[in-house]
PDB file of C-alpha atoms in Angstrom:
ATOM      1  CA  MET X  17      -6.195  12.070  14.266  1.00 61.00           C
ATOM      2  CA  LYS X  18      -9.183  10.425  16.176  1.00 70.00           C
ATOM      3  CA  LYS X  19     -11.483  11.469  12.987  1.00 74.00           C
ATOM      4  CA  ALA X  20      -8.881   9.901  10.537  1.00 73.00           C
ATOM      5  CA  ALA X  21      -8.580   6.722  12.667  1.00 79.00           C
ATOM      6  CA  ARG X  22     -12.358   6.697  12.932  1.00 88.00           C
ATOM      7  CA  LEU X  23     -12.529   7.011   8.808  1.00 89.00           C
ATOM      8  CA  ALA X  24      -9.985   4.675   8.318  1.00 92.00           C
ATOM      9  CA  GLU X  25     -11.656   2.066  10.674  1.00 94.00           C
ATOM     10  CA  ARG X  26     -14.663   2.105   8.242  1.00 95.00           C
ATOM     11  CA  PHE X  27     -12.690   0.247   5.674  1.00 97.00           C
ATOM     12  CA  ARG X  28     -10.476  -1.407   7.458  1.00 97.00           C
ATOM     13  CA  VAL X  29     -10.683  -5.543   7.031  1.00 97.00           C
ATOM     14  CA  GLU X  30      -8.671  -7.395  10.210  1.00 96.00           C
ATOM     15  CA  ASP X  31     -10.848 -10.716  10.020  1.00 94.00           C
ATOM     16  CA  GLY X  32     -11.764 -11.600   6.440  1.00 93.00           C
ATOM     17  CA  ASP X  33     -14.069 -14.512   7.898  1.00 93.00           C
ATOM     18  CA  SER X  34     -17.398 -12.024   6.923  1.00 92.00           C
ATOM     19  CA  PHE X  35     -15.754  -9.608   4.269  1.00 97.00           C
ATOM     20  CA  ARG X  36     -17.834  -9.080   1.182  1.00 97.00           C
ATOM     21  CA  LEU X  37     -16.391  -7.506  -1.431  1.00 97.00           C
ATOM     22  CA  ASP X  38     -19.754  -6.569  -2.382  1.00 96.00           C
ATOM     23  CA  ASP X  39     -20.524  -4.851   0.847  1.00 97.00           C
ATOM     24  CA  VAL X  40     -18.371  -1.831  -0.575  1.00 97.00           C
ATOM     25  CA  ASP X  41     -19.680   0.452  -2.742  1.00 98.00           C
ATOM     26  CA  PRO X  42     -17.053   1.809  -5.146  1.00 98.00           C
ATOM     27  CA  ALA X  43     -18.709   5.006  -5.350  1.00 98.00           C
ATOM     28  CA  ASP X  44     -19.150   5.369  -1.633  1.00 97.00           C
ATOM     29  CA  THR X  45     -18.210   9.136   0.047  1.00 95.00           C
ATOM     30  CA  LEU X  46     -19.810   8.641   3.319  1.00 94.00           C
ATOM     31  CA  GLY X  47     -21.382  11.830   2.581  1.00 92.00           C
ATOM     32  CA  TYR X  48     -18.251  13.801   1.935  1.00 91.00           C
ATOM     33  CA  ARG X  49     -18.442  16.141  -0.971  1.00 91.00           C
ATOM     34  CA  LYS X  50     -15.480  17.157  -2.878  1.00 92.00           C
ATOM     35  CA  GLU X  51     -15.398  20.591  -2.263  1.00 90.00           C
ATOM     36  CA  GLN X  52     -14.820  19.641   2.023  1.00 85.00           C
ATOM     37  CA  VAL X  53     -12.143  17.596   1.133  1.00 87.00           C
ATOM     38  CA  ALA X  54      -9.309  19.457   0.222  1.00 85.00           C
ATOM     39  CA  GLY X  55      -8.235  21.166   3.407  1.00 88.00           C
ATOM     40  CA  LEU X  56      -8.802  17.786   5.342  1.00 88.00           C
ATOM     41  CA  LEU X  57      -6.367  15.948   3.001  1.00 90.00           C
ATOM     42  CA  GLN X  58      -3.920  18.676   3.318  1.00 91.00           C
ATOM     43  CA  ARG X  59      -4.232  18.536   7.001  1.00 91.00           C
ATOM     44  CA  GLY X  60      -3.711  14.839   6.684  1.00 92.00           C
ATOM     45  CA  ILE X  61      -0.703  15.156   4.441  1.00 93.00           C
ATOM     46  CA  GLU X  62       0.917  17.551   6.728  1.00 94.00           C
ATOM     47  CA  ARG X  63       0.561  14.929   9.946  1.00 94.00           C
ATOM     48  CA  LEU X  64       2.106  11.923   7.874  1.00 95.00           C
ATOM     49  CA  SER X  65       5.008  14.305   7.338  1.00 95.00           C
ATOM     50  CA  GLU X  66       5.453  14.651  11.079  1.00 95.00           C
ATOM     51  CA  LEU X  67       4.767  11.249  11.363  1.00 96.00           C
ATOM     52  CA  GLN X  68       7.193  10.241   8.539  1.00 96.00           C
ATOM     53  CA  GLU X  69       9.821  12.283  10.248  1.00 96.00           C
ATOM     54  CA  LYS X  70       9.760  10.614  13.935  1.00 96.00           C
ATOM     55  CA  LEU X  71       9.747   7.319  11.955  1.00 97.00           C
ATOM     56  CA  TYR X  72      13.091   8.293  10.355  1.00 96.00           C
ATOM     57  CA  ALA X  73      14.463   9.867  13.561  1.00 95.00           C
ATOM     58  CA  GLN X  74      13.163   6.883  15.693  1.00 96.00           C
ATOM     59  CA  ASP X  75      14.970   4.368  13.435  1.00 96.00           C
ATOM     60  CA  ARG X  76      13.006   1.578  14.776  1.00 96.00           C
ATOM     61  CA  TRP X  77      10.428   0.796  12.542  1.00 97.00           C
ATOM     62  CA  ALA X  78       9.880   0.540   9.103  1.00 98.00           C
ATOM     63  CA  LEU X  79       6.366   0.614   7.436  1.00 98.00           C
ATOM     64  CA  LEU X  80       5.509  -1.645   4.118  1.00 98.00           C
ATOM     65  CA  CYS X  81       2.549  -0.148   2.255  1.00 98.00           C
ATOM     66  CA  ILE X  82       1.108  -2.575  -0.404  1.00 98.00           C
ATOM     67  CA  PHE X  83      -1.367  -0.959  -3.175  1.00 98.00           C
ATOM     68  CA  GLN X  84      -3.391  -3.264  -5.184  1.00 98.00           C
ATOM     69  CA  ALA X  85      -5.983  -2.564  -7.601  1.00 97.00           C
ATOM     70  CA  MET X  86      -7.655  -3.117 -11.163  1.00 96.00           C
ATOM     71  CA  ASP X  87      -6.273  -1.090 -13.987  1.00 94.00           C
ATOM     72  CA  ALA X  88      -7.096   2.297 -14.066  1.00 94.00           C
ATOM     73  CA  ALA X  89      -8.288   2.288 -10.327  1.00 96.00           C
ATOM     74  CA  GLY X  90      -5.766   5.457  -9.530  1.00 95.00           C
ATOM     75  CA  LYS X  91      -2.959   3.909  -7.820  1.00 96.00           C
ATOM     76  CA  ASP X  92      -0.380   5.744  -8.852  1.00 95.00           C
ATOM     77  CA  SER X  93      -2.309   9.461  -8.472  1.00 95.00           C
ATOM     78  CA  THR X  94      -3.267   8.371  -5.022  1.00 97.00           C
ATOM     79  CA  ILE X  95       0.397   7.760  -4.065  1.00 97.00           C
ATOM     80  CA  GLU X  96       1.854  10.897  -5.669  1.00 95.00           C
ATOM     81  CA  HIS X  97      -1.127  13.109  -3.738  1.00 94.00           C
ATOM     82  CA  VAL X  98      -0.862  11.295  -0.392  1.00 95.00           C
ATOM     83  CA  MET X  99       3.098  11.275  -0.288  1.00 94.00           C
ATOM     84  CA  SER X 100       3.567  14.737  -1.780  1.00 91.00           C
ATOM     85  CA  GLY X 101       4.417  16.262   1.541  1.00 90.00           C
ATOM     86  CA  VAL X 102       6.706  13.571   2.589  1.00 91.00           C
ATOM     87  CA  ASN X 103      10.663  13.815   2.734  1.00 91.00           C
ATOM     88  CA  PRO X 104      11.134  11.519  -0.201  1.00 90.00           C
ATOM     89  CA  GLN X 105      14.737  10.704   1.363  1.00 90.00           C
ATOM     90  CA  GLY X 106      12.283   8.228   3.707  1.00 93.00           C
ATOM     91  CA  VAL X 107      10.266   6.544   1.134  1.00 95.00           C
ATOM     92  CA  ASP X 108      10.841   4.197  -1.599  1.00 96.00           C
ATOM     93  CA  VAL X 109       7.908   3.475  -4.152  1.00 96.00           C
ATOM     94  CA  ARG X 110       8.682  -0.129  -6.222  1.00 97.00           C
ATOM     95  CA  SER X 111       6.482  -1.162  -9.016  1.00 96.00           C
ATOM     96  CA  PHE X 112       6.137  -4.827  -9.956  1.00 96.00           C
ATOM     97  CA  LYS X 113       5.206  -5.552 -13.566  1.00 91.00           C
ATOM     98  CA  ALA X 114       5.654  -8.779 -15.364  1.00 91.00           C
ATOM     99  CA  PRO X 115       8.450 -10.827 -13.422  1.00 94.00           C
ATOM    100  CA  SER X 116      11.989 -11.048 -15.512  1.00 95.00           C
ATOM    101  CA  SER X 117      13.720 -14.747 -16.156  1.00 94.00           C
ATOM    102  CA  GLU X 118      15.687 -13.837 -13.266  1.00 95.00           C
ATOM    103  CA  GLU X 119      12.699 -13.353 -10.527  1.00 96.00           C
ATOM    104  CA  LEU X 120      11.162 -16.707 -12.119  1.00 95.00           C
ATOM    105  CA  ASP X 121      13.765 -18.793 -11.157  1.00 95.00           C
ATOM    106  CA  HIS X 122      13.259 -18.047  -7.670  1.00 96.00           C
ATOM    107  CA  ASP X 123      10.590 -18.228  -5.126  1.00 96.00           C
ATOM    108  CA  PHE X 124       7.453 -15.858  -5.426  1.00 97.00           C
ATOM    109  CA  LEU X 125       8.321 -13.732  -2.592  1.00 98.00           C
ATOM    110  CA  TRP X 126      12.041 -13.367  -3.608  1.00 98.00           C
ATOM    111  CA  ARG X 127      11.629 -10.254  -5.737  1.00 97.00           C
ATOM    112  CA  THR X 128       9.619  -8.341  -3.267  1.00 98.00           C
ATOM    113  CA  SER X 129      11.608  -9.008  -0.294  1.00 97.00           C
ATOM    114  CA  ARG X 130      14.548  -7.465  -2.028  1.00 96.00           C
ATOM    115  CA  CYS X 131      12.835  -4.127  -1.959  1.00 97.00           C
ATOM    116  CA  LEU X 132      11.397  -4.047   1.715  1.00 98.00           C
ATOM    117  CA  PRO X 133      12.103  -0.799   3.624  1.00 97.00           C
ATOM    118  CA  GLU X 134      14.824  -0.246   6.047  1.00 97.00           C
ATOM    119  CA  ARG X 135      14.199   0.570   9.514  1.00 97.00           C
ATOM    120  CA  GLY X 136      13.048   4.311   9.628  1.00 97.00           C
ATOM    121  CA  ARG X 137      11.732   4.223   6.226  1.00 97.00           C
ATOM    122  CA  ILE X 138       8.334   3.875   4.487  1.00 98.00           C
ATOM    123  CA  GLY X 139       8.309   1.198   1.652  1.00 98.00           C
ATOM    124  CA  ILE X 140       5.492   1.468  -1.412  1.00 98.00           C
ATOM    125  CA  PHE X 141       4.781  -1.633  -3.124  1.00 98.00           C
ATOM    126  CA  ASN X 142       2.848  -0.723  -6.593  1.00 97.00           C
ATOM    127  CA  ARG X 143       1.266  -4.334  -6.813  1.00 97.00           C
ATOM    128  CA  SER X 144       3.464  -6.672  -4.829  1.00 98.00           C
ATOM    129  CA  TYR X 145       3.503 -10.762  -4.177  1.00 98.00           C
ATOM    130  CA  TYR X 146      -0.179 -10.383  -3.842  1.00 98.00           C
ATOM    131  CA  GLU X 147       0.169 -11.213  -8.147  1.00 98.00           C
ATOM    132  CA  GLU X 148       0.916 -14.197  -7.431  1.00 97.00           C
ATOM    133  CA  VAL X 149      -2.821 -14.868  -5.605  1.00 98.00           C
ATOM    134  CA  LEU X 150      -4.442 -12.427  -8.313  1.00 98.00           C
ATOM    135  CA  VAL X 151      -3.349 -12.540 -11.931  1.00 97.00           C
ATOM    136  CA  VAL X 152      -1.718 -15.967 -11.844  1.00 97.00           C
ATOM    137  CA  ARG X 153      -4.866 -17.547 -10.197  1.00 97.00           C
ATOM    138  CA  VAL X 154      -6.995 -15.921 -13.089  1.00 97.00           C
ATOM    139  CA  HIS X 155      -4.319 -16.793 -15.417  1.00 97.00           C
ATOM    140  CA  PRO X 156      -2.940 -20.146 -14.329  1.00 95.00           C
ATOM    141  CA  GLU X 157      -0.928 -21.062 -17.185  1.00 95.00           C
ATOM    142  CA  ILE X 158       1.300 -18.106 -15.819  1.00 95.00           C
ATOM    143  CA  LEU X 159       2.654 -20.985 -13.673  1.00 95.00           C
ATOM    144  CA  ASP X 160       4.139 -22.647 -16.590  1.00 94.00           C
ATOM    145  CA  ALA X 161       6.536 -20.018 -16.425  1.00 94.00           C
ATOM    146  CA  GLN X 162       7.777 -20.060 -12.983  1.00 94.00           C
ATOM    147  CA  HIS X 163       9.599 -23.588 -13.391  1.00 91.00           C
ATOM    148  CA  LEU X 164       8.013 -25.328 -10.578  1.00 94.00           C
ATOM    149  CA  PRO X 165       8.355 -28.719  -9.419  1.00 94.00           C
ATOM    150  CA  ASP X 166       5.490 -31.146 -10.233  1.00 91.00           C
ATOM    151  CA  ALA X 167       5.344 -32.372  -6.687  1.00 90.00           C
ATOM    152  CA  VAL X 168       4.503 -28.306  -5.597  1.00 91.00           C
ATOM    153  CA  ARG X 169       2.184 -27.285  -8.379  1.00 92.00           C
ATOM    154  CA  SER X 170      -0.912 -29.006  -6.927  1.00 91.00           C
ATOM    155  CA  LYS X 171      -4.240 -28.204  -6.157  1.00 91.00           C
ATOM    156  CA  SER X 172      -3.512 -27.074  -3.096  1.00 95.00           C
ATOM    157  CA  LEU X 173      -0.852 -24.236  -4.472  1.00 97.00           C
ATOM    158  CA  PHE X 174      -2.687 -21.131  -4.015  1.00 97.00           C
ATOM    159  CA  ASP X 175      -3.592 -22.019  -0.305  1.00 97.00           C
ATOM    160  CA  ASP X 176      -0.019 -23.085   0.316  1.00 97.00           C
ATOM    161  CA  ARG X 177       0.769 -19.460  -0.940  1.00 98.00           C
ATOM    162  CA  PHE X 178      -2.028 -17.713   0.970  1.00 98.00           C
ATOM    163  CA  GLU X 179      -0.377 -19.687   4.081  1.00 98.00           C
ATOM    164  CA  ASP X 180       3.224 -18.320   3.126  1.00 98.00           C
ATOM    165  CA  ILE X 181       2.041 -14.568   2.648  1.00 98.00           C
ATOM    166  CA  ARG X 182       0.134 -14.814   6.062  1.00 98.00           C
ATOM    167  CA  ALA X 183       3.487 -16.107   8.073  1.00 98.00           C
ATOM    168  CA  PHE X 184       5.837 -13.875   5.989  1.00 98.00           C
ATOM    169  CA  GLU X 185       3.743 -10.986   7.225  1.00 98.00           C
ATOM    170  CA  ARG X 186       3.556 -12.225  10.671  1.00 98.00           C
ATOM    171  CA  TYR X 187       7.370 -12.511  10.250  1.00 98.00           C
ATOM    172  CA  LEU X 188       7.157  -8.727   9.331  1.00 98.00           C
ATOM    173  CA  GLY X 189       5.453  -7.716  12.147  1.00 97.00           C
ATOM    174  CA  ARG X 190       7.612  -9.492  14.456  1.00 97.00           C
ATOM    175  CA  ASN X 191      10.819  -7.854  12.892  1.00 97.00           C
ATOM    176  CA  GLY X 192       9.601  -4.173  13.710  1.00 97.00           C
ATOM    177  CA  VAL X 193       7.929  -3.974   9.801  1.00 98.00           C
ATOM    178  CA  GLY X 194       4.396  -2.267   9.900  1.00 97.00           C
ATOM    179  CA  VAL X 195       2.543  -3.910   7.063  1.00 98.00           C
ATOM    180  CA  ALA X 196      -0.628  -1.772   5.674  1.00 98.00           C
ATOM    181  CA  LYS X 197      -2.775  -2.843   2.441  1.00 98.00           C
ATOM    182  CA  PHE X 198      -4.989  -1.056   0.431  1.00 98.00           C
ATOM    183  CA  TYR X 199      -7.087  -2.430  -2.297  1.00 98.00           C
ATOM    184  CA  LEU X 200      -8.668   0.599  -4.299  1.00 98.00           C
ATOM    185  CA  HIS X 201     -12.129  -0.845  -5.519  1.00 98.00           C
ATOM    186  CA  VAL X 202     -13.426   0.591  -8.660  1.00 98.00           C
ATOM    187  CA  SER X 203     -16.423  -0.136 -10.312  1.00 98.00           C
ATOM    188  CA  LYS X 204     -16.588  -1.654 -13.871  1.00 97.00           C
ATOM    189  CA  LYS X 205     -18.248   1.349 -15.228  1.00 97.00           C
ATOM    190  CA  GLU X 206     -15.629   3.718 -13.773  1.00 98.00           C
ATOM    191  CA  GLN X 207     -13.248   2.174 -15.298  1.00 97.00           C
ATOM    192  CA  ARG X 208     -14.859   2.313 -18.696  1.00 95.00           C
ATOM    193  CA  SER X 209     -15.239   5.992 -18.348  1.00 96.00           C
ATOM    194  CA  ARG X 210     -11.152   6.104 -17.311  1.00 93.00           C
ATOM    195  CA  PHE X 211     -10.474   4.070 -20.007  1.00 92.00           C
ATOM    196  CA  LEU X 212     -12.290   5.976 -22.829  1.00 92.00           C
ATOM    197  CA  ALA X 213     -10.245   9.457 -21.270  1.00 90.00           C
ATOM    198  CA  ARG X 214      -6.965   7.721 -21.713  1.00 88.00           C
ATOM    199  CA  LEU X 215      -7.949   6.952 -25.222  1.00 88.00           C
ATOM    200  CA  GLU X 216      -9.491  10.647 -25.918  1.00 87.00           C
ATOM    201  CA  ARG X 217      -6.531  12.383 -24.580  1.00 81.00           C
ATOM    202  CA  PRO X 218      -3.008  11.980 -26.688  1.00 78.00           C
ATOM    203  CA  GLU X 219      -0.763  12.840 -23.304  1.00 71.00           C
ATOM    204  CA  LYS X 220      -2.696   9.752 -21.339  1.00 72.00           C
ATOM    205  CA  ASN X 221      -2.649   7.285 -24.820  1.00 71.00           C
ATOM    206  CA  TRP X 222       0.521   5.796 -23.172  1.00 71.00           C
ATOM    207  CA  LYS X 223      -1.441   4.220 -20.410  1.00 70.00           C
ATOM    208  CA  PHE X 224      -3.838   1.846 -22.235  1.00 71.00           C
ATOM    209  CA  SER X 225      -2.881  -0.764 -24.625  1.00 76.00           C
ATOM    210  CA  ALA X 226      -4.881  -3.829 -25.476  1.00 76.00           C
ATOM    211  CA  ALA X 227      -4.029  -6.129 -22.672  1.00 81.00           C
ATOM    212  CA  ASP X 228      -5.686  -3.737 -20.582  1.00 81.00           C
ATOM    213  CA  LEU X 229      -8.962  -4.321 -22.485  1.00 86.00           C
ATOM    214  CA  LYS X 230      -8.223  -8.012 -22.445  1.00 90.00           C
ATOM    215  CA  GLU X 231      -8.046  -8.486 -18.620  1.00 93.00           C
ATOM    216  CA  ARG X 232     -11.461  -6.041 -18.031  1.00 93.00           C
ATOM    217  CA  GLY X 233     -13.152  -9.262 -19.730  1.00 95.00           C
ATOM    218  CA  TYR X 234     -11.936 -11.278 -17.060  1.00 97.00           C
ATOM    219  CA  TRP X 235     -13.621  -8.889 -14.483  1.00 97.00           C
ATOM    220  CA  LYS X 236     -15.933 -11.832 -12.343  1.00 97.00           C
ATOM    221  CA  ASP X 237     -12.949 -13.927 -12.521  1.00 98.00           C
ATOM    222  CA  TYR X 238     -10.786 -11.104 -10.373  1.00 98.00           C
ATOM    223  CA  MET X 239     -13.325  -9.850  -8.197  1.00 98.00           C
ATOM    224  CA  ARG X 240     -13.613 -13.229  -6.859  1.00 98.00           C
ATOM    225  CA  ALA X 241      -9.793 -13.604  -6.785  1.00 98.00           C
ATOM    226  CA  TYR X 242      -9.649 -10.336  -4.900  1.00 98.00           C
ATOM    227  CA  GLU X 243     -12.127 -11.162  -2.149  1.00 98.00           C
ATOM    228  CA  ASP X 244     -10.804 -14.319  -1.722  1.00 98.00           C
ATOM    229  CA  ALA X 245      -7.328 -12.961  -1.111  1.00 98.00           C
ATOM    230  CA  ILE X 246      -8.723 -10.209   1.367  1.00 98.00           C
ATOM    231  CA  ARG X 247     -10.492 -12.790   3.252  1.00 98.00           C
ATOM    232  CA  ARG X 248      -7.879 -15.252   3.607  1.00 98.00           C
ATOM    233  CA  THR X 249      -4.852 -12.829   4.217  1.00 98.00           C
ATOM    234  CA  ALA X 250      -6.636 -10.165   6.471  1.00 98.00           C
ATOM    235  CA  THR X 251      -5.296  -9.957   9.900  1.00 97.00           C
ATOM    236  CA  LYS X 252      -4.867  -7.351  13.048  1.00 95.00           C
ATOM    237  CA  ARG X 253      -0.818  -7.158  12.200  1.00 94.00           C
ATOM    238  CA  ALA X 254      -1.510  -6.732   8.585  1.00 97.00           C
ATOM    239  CA  PRO X 255      -5.074  -5.462   7.408  1.00 97.00           C
ATOM    240  CA  TRP X 256      -6.487  -4.476   4.520  1.00 98.00           C
ATOM    241  CA  TYR X 257      -7.890  -1.453   3.583  1.00 98.00           C
ATOM    242  CA  VAL X 258     -10.799  -1.840   0.726  1.00 98.00           C
ATOM    243  CA  ILE X 259     -11.248   1.633  -0.269  1.00 98.00           C
ATOM    244  CA  PRO X 260     -14.053   3.031  -2.771  1.00 98.00           C
ATOM    245  CA  ALA X 261     -11.906   4.339  -5.548  1.00 98.00           C
ATOM    246  CA  ASP X 262     -14.789   5.913  -8.059  1.00 98.00           C
ATOM    247  CA  HIS X 263     -14.281   9.230  -6.752  1.00 97.00           C
ATOM    248  CA  LYS X 264     -10.314   9.799  -6.437  1.00 96.00           C
ATOM    249  CA  TRP X 265     -10.556  12.526  -4.073  1.00 96.00           C
ATOM    250  CA  PHE X 266     -12.045  10.254  -1.580  1.00 96.00           C
ATOM    251  CA  THR X 267      -9.698   7.423  -2.318  1.00 96.00           C
ATOM    252  CA  ARG X 268      -6.453   9.962  -1.134  1.00 96.00           C
ATOM    253  CA  LEU X 269      -8.431  11.084   2.075  1.00 95.00           C
ATOM    254  CA  VAL X 270      -8.940   7.556   3.271  1.00 96.00           C
ATOM    255  CA  VAL X 271      -5.753   6.074   2.423  1.00 97.00           C
ATOM    256  CA  ALA X 272      -4.254   9.002   3.752  1.00 95.00           C
ATOM    257  CA  ALA X 273      -6.455   8.615   7.282  1.00 95.00           C
ATOM    258  CA  ALA X 274      -5.303   4.872   7.329  1.00 96.00           C
ATOM    259  CA  LEU X 275      -1.537   5.616   6.946  1.00 96.00           C
ATOM    260  CA  ILE X 276      -2.352   8.191  10.000  1.00 95.00           C
ATOM    261  CA  ALA X 277      -3.748   5.460  11.899  1.00 93.00           C
ATOM    262  CA  THR X 278      -1.095   3.094  11.115  1.00 95.00           C
ATOM    263  CA  LEU X 279       1.750   5.052  12.011  1.00 95.00           C
ATOM    264  CA  GLU X 280       0.006   6.393  15.084  1.00 93.00           C
ATOM    265  CA  GLU X 281      -0.332   3.089  16.143  1.00 91.00           C
ATOM    266  CA  LEU X 282       3.598   2.556  16.264  1.00 91.00           C
ATOM    267  CA  ASP X 283       4.066   4.718  19.045  1.00 86.00           C
ATOM    268  CA  LEU X 284       6.767   7.106  17.208  1.00 94.00           C
ATOM    269  CA  HIS X 285       8.683   9.988  19.039  1.00 92.00           C
ATOM    270  CA  PHE X 286      11.824  11.611  18.953  1.00 92.00           C
ATOM    271  CA  PRO X 287      14.835   9.857  20.473  1.00 88.00           C
ATOM    272  CA  LYS X 288      15.386  11.393  23.891  1.00 84.00           C
ATOM    273  CA  VAL X 289      18.931  12.770  24.450  1.00 73.00           C
ATOM    274  CA  ASP X 290      20.784  12.209  27.604  1.00 70.00           C
ATOM    275  CA  LYS X 291      22.711  14.702  29.974  1.00 70.00           C
ATOM    276  CA  ALA X 292      25.890  14.056  27.977  1.00 73.00           C
ATOM    277  CA  LYS X 293      24.547  14.644  24.778  1.00 66.00           C
ATOM    278  CA  ARG X 294      22.872  17.954  26.133  1.00 71.00           C
ATOM    279  CA  ARG X 295      26.176  19.106  27.529  1.00 77.00           C
ATOM    280  CA  GLU X 296      27.711  18.828  24.442  1.00 76.00           C
ATOM    281  CA  LEU X 297      25.458  20.481  22.352  1.00 69.00           C
ATOM    282  CA  ARG X 298      25.327  23.539  25.129  1.00 80.00           C
ATOM    283  CA  THR X 299      29.504  23.417  24.481  1.00 78.00           C
ATOM    284  CA  VAL X 300      28.722  23.895  20.662  1.00 76.00           C
ATOM    285  CA  ARG X 301      26.568  26.406  21.085  1.00 80.00           C
ATOM    286  CA  GLU X 302      28.641  28.725  22.975  1.00 75.00           C
ATOM    287  CA  LYS X 303      31.441  28.193  20.491  1.00 78.00           C
ATOM    288  CA  ILE X 304      29.140  28.877  17.391  1.00 80.00           C
ATOM    289  CA  GLU X 305      27.895  31.714  19.829  1.00 78.00           C
ATOM    290  CA  GLN X 306      31.262  33.557  19.867  1.00 80.00           C
ATOM    291  CA  GLU X 307      32.221  33.115  16.836  1.00 80.00           C
ATOM    292  CA  ARG X 308      32.726  36.533  14.872  1.00 68.00           C
ATOM    293  CA  ASP X 309      31.210  37.250  11.477  1.00 61.00           C
TER     294      ASP X 309
END
């Protein structure tokens, strides 16, 4: 578990002042080789399962995991692989696409706030309220559909949203919801390769649309938006993990390590049974043992 914490620490950002996205190589593997990782990941998944069981039994904390990335960075497959050994009854995965008309008639945090995990559960947001300072920042015309009053649609709008996000995540922490945010950092070259793979394989065609190619044309704008979002919202209580994503096997290993480290910080344990409960259990056991087949 100490190894997991050290691995996660390499990519953890909790003070954005000195963060630069260019300092993270999307192809980095820290010297690990793919053939080394399968066993490590499996042990990590087993440890996650143990921690999730304690989280559920203790029923005090909840954990919110946010995944953000460019298209084809591997969010879906990372979530699938890393959470494969966790009891599905204790995990909720929510994907947020373009907002509905109902959602547009509410504040920008409303649609995700409704989906926050209960105590004892892990909630996973595949995209999140961060879209409001990412895609909306790259395409400010989206604001036209949000019915905002002119008085609040000002030059400080995105500064205000960053302030609201920091306050919201501080509020979650104060109410027993741990927050871990993951940006899967894929290179433009690797995205191109994955797009071509989707086009060449009929069973993957459904994953590609012309809109994906259009957004690729805004690559530099998105990189600036992601860097600023991470810089402005990375805190000790709600850190970002900026993880190289050109090698999916390495991405999964680091995400698992970060989740383990986050859950370990919560000091989870199974509830203690008092004397009265132990007496009750002894009585129940004696009755069961006395039963005849």
